[in-house]
mmCIF file of C-alpha atoms and ligand atoms in Angstrom:
data_model
loop_
_atom_site.group_PDB
_atom_site.id
_atom_site.type_symbol
_atom_site.label_atom_id
_atom_site.label_comp_id
_atom_site.label_asym_id
_atom_site.label_seq_id
_atom_site.Cartn_x
_atom_site.Cartn_y
_atom_site.Cartn_z
ATOM 1 C CA MET T 1 64.346 -40.710 -22.618
ATOM 2 C CA SER T 2 65.629 -44.519 -23.930
ATOM 3 C CA GLU T 3 66.569 -44.906 -20.464
ATOM 4 C CA LEU T 4 63.122 -44.596 -19.194
ATOM 5 C CA ARG T 5 62.000 -46.709 -21.519
ATOM 6 C CA GLU T 6 64.803 -49.247 -21.093
ATOM 7 C CA LEU T 7 63.327 -48.609 -16.928
ATOM 8 C CA TYR T 8 60.440 -49.610 -18.102
ATOM 9 C CA GLN T 9 60.879 -52.606 -20.395
ATOM 10 C CA ASP T 10 62.566 -53.884 -16.958
ATOM 11 C CA MET T 11 60.022 -53.726 -14.538
ATOM 12 C CA ILE T 12 57.039 -54.912 -17.683
ATOM 13 C CA LEU T 13 59.883 -58.484 -17.260
ATOM 14 C CA ASP T 14 60.203 -58.126 -13.768
ATOM 15 C CA HIS T 15 56.331 -58.319 -13.349
ATOM 16 C CA SER T 16 56.113 -60.947 -16.391
ATOM 17 C CA GLN T 17 58.202 -63.578 -14.666
ATOM 18 C CA HIS T 18 57.416 -62.944 -11.045
ATOM 19 C CA PRO T 19 53.902 -61.997 -11.082
ATOM 20 C CA ARG T 20 52.798 -60.494 -7.659
ATOM 21 C CA ASN T 21 49.659 -61.809 -5.908
ATOM 22 C CA ARG T 22 49.562 -64.927 -8.135
ATOM 23 C CA GLY T 23 47.042 -67.393 -6.947
ATOM 24 C CA LYS T 24 43.461 -68.268 -5.672
ATOM 25 C CA LEU T 25 41.769 -66.174 -2.676
ATOM 26 C CA GLU T 26 40.209 -68.740 -0.358
ATOM 27 C CA LYS T 27 37.660 -65.624 1.005
ATOM 28 C CA ALA T 28 37.368 -64.242 -2.452
ATOM 29 C CA THR T 29 33.505 -62.063 -2.502
ATOM 30 C CA HIS T 30 33.975 -61.338 -6.141
ATOM 31 C CA HIS T 31 35.558 -63.374 -9.422
ATOM 32 C CA ALA T 32 35.440 -63.058 -12.574
ATOM 33 C CA ASP T 33 37.285 -64.866 -15.750
ATOM 34 C CA GLY T 34 38.760 -62.756 -18.441
ATOM 35 C CA PHE T 35 39.821 -64.197 -22.249
ATOM 36 C CA ASN T 36 42.050 -61.854 -25.352
ATOM 37 C CA PRO T 37 41.220 -63.596 -27.939
ATOM 38 C CA LEU T 38 43.494 -61.594 -30.153
ATOM 39 C CA CYS T 39 46.881 -62.960 -28.063
ATOM 40 C CA GLY T 40 45.038 -65.896 -26.136
ATOM 41 C CA ASP T 41 45.733 -64.323 -23.049
ATOM 42 C CA LYS T 42 43.559 -65.601 -19.702
ATOM 43 C CA VAL T 43 43.191 -64.168 -16.695
ATOM 44 C CA LYS T 44 41.189 -64.956 -13.466
ATOM 45 C CA ILE T 45 40.421 -62.673 -10.772
ATOM 46 C CA ASP T 46 39.551 -62.971 -7.373
ATOM 47 C CA LEU T 47 38.413 -60.065 -5.267
ATOM 48 C CA MET T 48 37.794 -59.919 -1.459
ATOM 49 C CA VAL T 49 35.686 -56.967 -1.568
ATOM 50 C CA ASP T 50 34.487 -54.776 2.159
ATOM 51 C CA ASN T 51 32.589 -51.862 2.087
ATOM 52 C CA GLY T 52 33.207 -51.087 -1.470
ATOM 53 C CA THR T 53 36.775 -51.158 -1.333
ATOM 54 C CA ILE T 54 39.364 -53.686 -2.139
ATOM 55 C CA LYS T 55 41.139 -55.445 0.424
ATOM 56 C CA ASP T 56 42.825 -58.625 -1.124
ATOM 57 C CA ILE T 57 43.855 -59.691 -4.427
ATOM 58 C CA ARG T 58 44.616 -62.720 -6.187
ATOM 59 C CA PHE T 59 44.632 -63.667 -9.781
ATOM 60 C CA GLU T 60 45.561 -66.701 -12.001
ATOM 61 C CA GLY T 61 46.043 -67.082 -15.930
ATOM 62 C CA SER T 62 48.551 -67.486 -18.533
ATOM 63 C CA GLY T 63 49.165 -65.121 -21.190
ATOM 64 C CA CYS T 64 51.497 -63.088 -22.959
ATOM 65 C CA ALA T 65 54.223 -61.197 -21.006
ATOM 66 C CA ILE T 66 52.401 -57.622 -21.133
ATOM 67 C CA SER T 67 49.316 -59.010 -20.187
ATOM 68 C CA THR T 68 50.665 -60.939 -17.090
ATOM 69 C CA ALA T 69 52.852 -57.657 -16.060
ATOM 70 C CA SER T 70 49.426 -56.127 -16.680
ATOM 71 C CA VAL T 71 47.451 -57.770 -14.108
ATOM 72 C CA SER T 72 50.596 -58.203 -11.965
ATOM 73 C CA LEU T 73 50.826 -54.246 -11.306
ATOM 74 C CA LEU T 74 47.124 -54.122 -11.354
ATOM 75 C CA THR T 75 47.065 -56.254 -8.303
ATOM 76 C CA GLU T 76 49.374 -53.574 -6.633
ATOM 77 C CA ALA T 77 48.035 -50.658 -7.777
ATOM 78 C CA ILE T 78 44.670 -51.358 -6.943
ATOM 79 C CA LYS T 79 44.216 -52.506 -3.334
ATOM 80 C CA GLY T 80 42.811 -50.462 -0.706
ATOM 81 C CA LYS T 81 41.197 -48.703 -3.418
ATOM 82 C CA SER T 82 37.124 -48.397 -4.154
ATOM 83 C CA GLU T 83 35.351 -49.022 -7.473
ATOM 84 C CA ARG T 84 35.007 -45.510 -7.965
ATOM 85 C CA GLU T 85 38.632 -45.082 -7.942
ATOM 86 C CA ILE T 86 39.276 -48.565 -9.447
ATOM 87 C CA GLU T 87 37.427 -46.886 -12.725
ATOM 88 C CA ILE T 88 39.095 -43.411 -12.878
ATOM 89 C CA LEU T 89 42.002 -45.105 -13.193
ATOM 90 C CA PHE T 90 41.363 -47.121 -15.496
ATOM 91 C CA GLY T 91 39.795 -44.192 -18.074
ATOM 92 C CA LYS T 92 43.208 -43.288 -17.083
ATOM 93 C CA PHE T 93 45.406 -46.063 -17.799
ATOM 94 C CA HIS T 94 43.312 -46.724 -20.947
ATOM 95 C CA ASP T 95 44.285 -43.100 -22.161
ATOM 96 C CA LEU T 96 48.024 -43.747 -21.853
ATOM 97 C CA VAL T 97 48.125 -46.773 -24.034
ATOM 98 C CA THR T 98 45.482 -45.923 -26.347
ATOM 99 C CA GLY T 99 47.357 -42.146 -26.525
ATOM 100 C CA LYS T 100 44.325 -40.654 -26.039
ATOM 101 C CA ASN T 101 43.183 -38.007 -23.715
ATOM 102 C CA GLU T 102 39.142 -38.912 -22.845
ATOM 103 C CA ASN T 103 39.155 -38.682 -18.980
ATOM 104 C CA SER T 104 40.426 -35.251 -18.625
ATOM 105 C CA GLY T 105 44.008 -34.794 -18.547
ATOM 106 C CA GLU T 106 46.556 -35.879 -15.679
ATOM 107 C CA SER T 107 48.362 -38.790 -16.446
ATOM 108 C CA ASP T 108 50.237 -38.092 -14.057
ATOM 109 C CA ASN T 109 49.440 -40.505 -10.763
ATOM 110 C CA LEU T 110 49.245 -43.318 -12.471
ATOM 111 C CA GLY T 111 52.517 -44.538 -10.872
ATOM 112 C CA LYS T 112 53.943 -48.071 -11.693
ATOM 113 C CA LEU T 113 51.215 -48.035 -14.572
ATOM 114 C CA ALA T 114 52.767 -45.859 -16.676
ATOM 115 C CA VAL T 115 55.345 -48.562 -17.619
ATOM 116 C CA PHE T 116 52.730 -49.218 -20.364
ATOM 117 C CA GLN T 117 53.088 -46.060 -22.203
ATOM 118 C CA GLY T 118 54.992 -47.573 -25.044
ATOM 119 C CA VAL T 119 51.582 -50.371 -25.582
ATOM 120 C CA ARG T 120 50.350 -47.421 -27.403
ATOM 121 C CA GLU T 121 52.881 -47.738 -30.685
ATOM 122 C CA PHE T 122 51.506 -50.914 -30.445
ATOM 123 C CA PRO T 123 47.932 -51.368 -31.242
ATOM 124 C CA MET T 124 47.820 -55.279 -30.721
ATOM 125 C CA ARG T 125 49.415 -54.672 -27.771
ATOM 126 C CA VAL T 126 46.383 -52.547 -25.921
ATOM 127 C CA LYS T 127 44.212 -55.153 -25.806
ATOM 128 C CA CYS T 128 46.670 -57.536 -23.809
ATOM 129 C CA ALA T 129 47.199 -54.329 -21.333
ATOM 130 C CA THR T 130 43.731 -53.963 -20.961
ATOM 131 C CA LEU T 131 42.551 -56.986 -20.241
ATOM 132 C CA SER T 132 43.445 -57.268 -16.491
ATOM 133 C CA TRP T 133 41.036 -54.010 -16.210
ATOM 134 C CA HIS T 134 38.328 -55.366 -18.282
ATOM 135 C CA THR T 135 38.567 -58.553 -15.896
ATOM 136 C CA LEU T 136 38.657 -56.387 -12.886
ATOM 137 C CA LEU T 137 35.468 -53.822 -13.772
ATOM 138 C CA ALA T 138 33.771 -57.387 -14.265
ATOM 139 C CA ALA T 139 35.194 -59.264 -10.906
ATOM 140 C CA LEU T 140 33.937 -55.952 -9.157
ATOM 141 C CA LYS T 141 29.879 -56.570 -10.923
ATOM 142 C CA ASN T 142 30.623 -60.133 -10.321
ATOM 143 C CA GLU T 143 29.595 -61.098 -13.953
ATOM 144 C CA LYS T 144 29.451 -64.727 -14.707
ATOM 145 C CA LYS T 145 30.052 -64.537 -18.267
ATOM 146 C CA VAL T 146 33.931 -64.471 -19.239
ATOM 147 C CA ALA T 147 35.016 -60.756 -19.860
ATOM 148 C CA THR T 148 36.856 -59.954 -23.426
ATOM 149 C CA THR T 149 38.591 -57.315 -24.846
ATOM 150 C CA GLU T 150 36.044 -57.230 -27.837
ATOM 151 C CA LYS T 151 32.426 -55.717 -27.525
HETATM 152 ZN ZN1 ZN G 1 49.267 -60.663 -24.783
#
């Protein structure tokens, strides 16, 4: 278990130091900004959506290691997925990081996103891990106001 935990930490560290899909999308069809006031994490997400499917994604932002790793891993996880698939994935991810099981079991097939399981032990960090998802959902709806982790 501790080996697994170290592996998870390595992956979070790697993605926070070398984020994937960072930058702007010239032909973005959808965009949203997100902000987590509790930590100061900021993220901007550009999407190219075609026929209800994510064709491409880029992000910009500044934040803590968890929020940066979260958005980096998210960009890898959602490419090619539909809006509905993303909502389901977010439900499972939310269950994973909060330790709840509201979205019907199976926390498997989260793939690399499972690395955030340890976050549940740090309630403050849950918002760092979910900011990118709130921002992604806002982008899919093309919301103009800044997405926030606070309701
Ligand atoms: Zn943070």
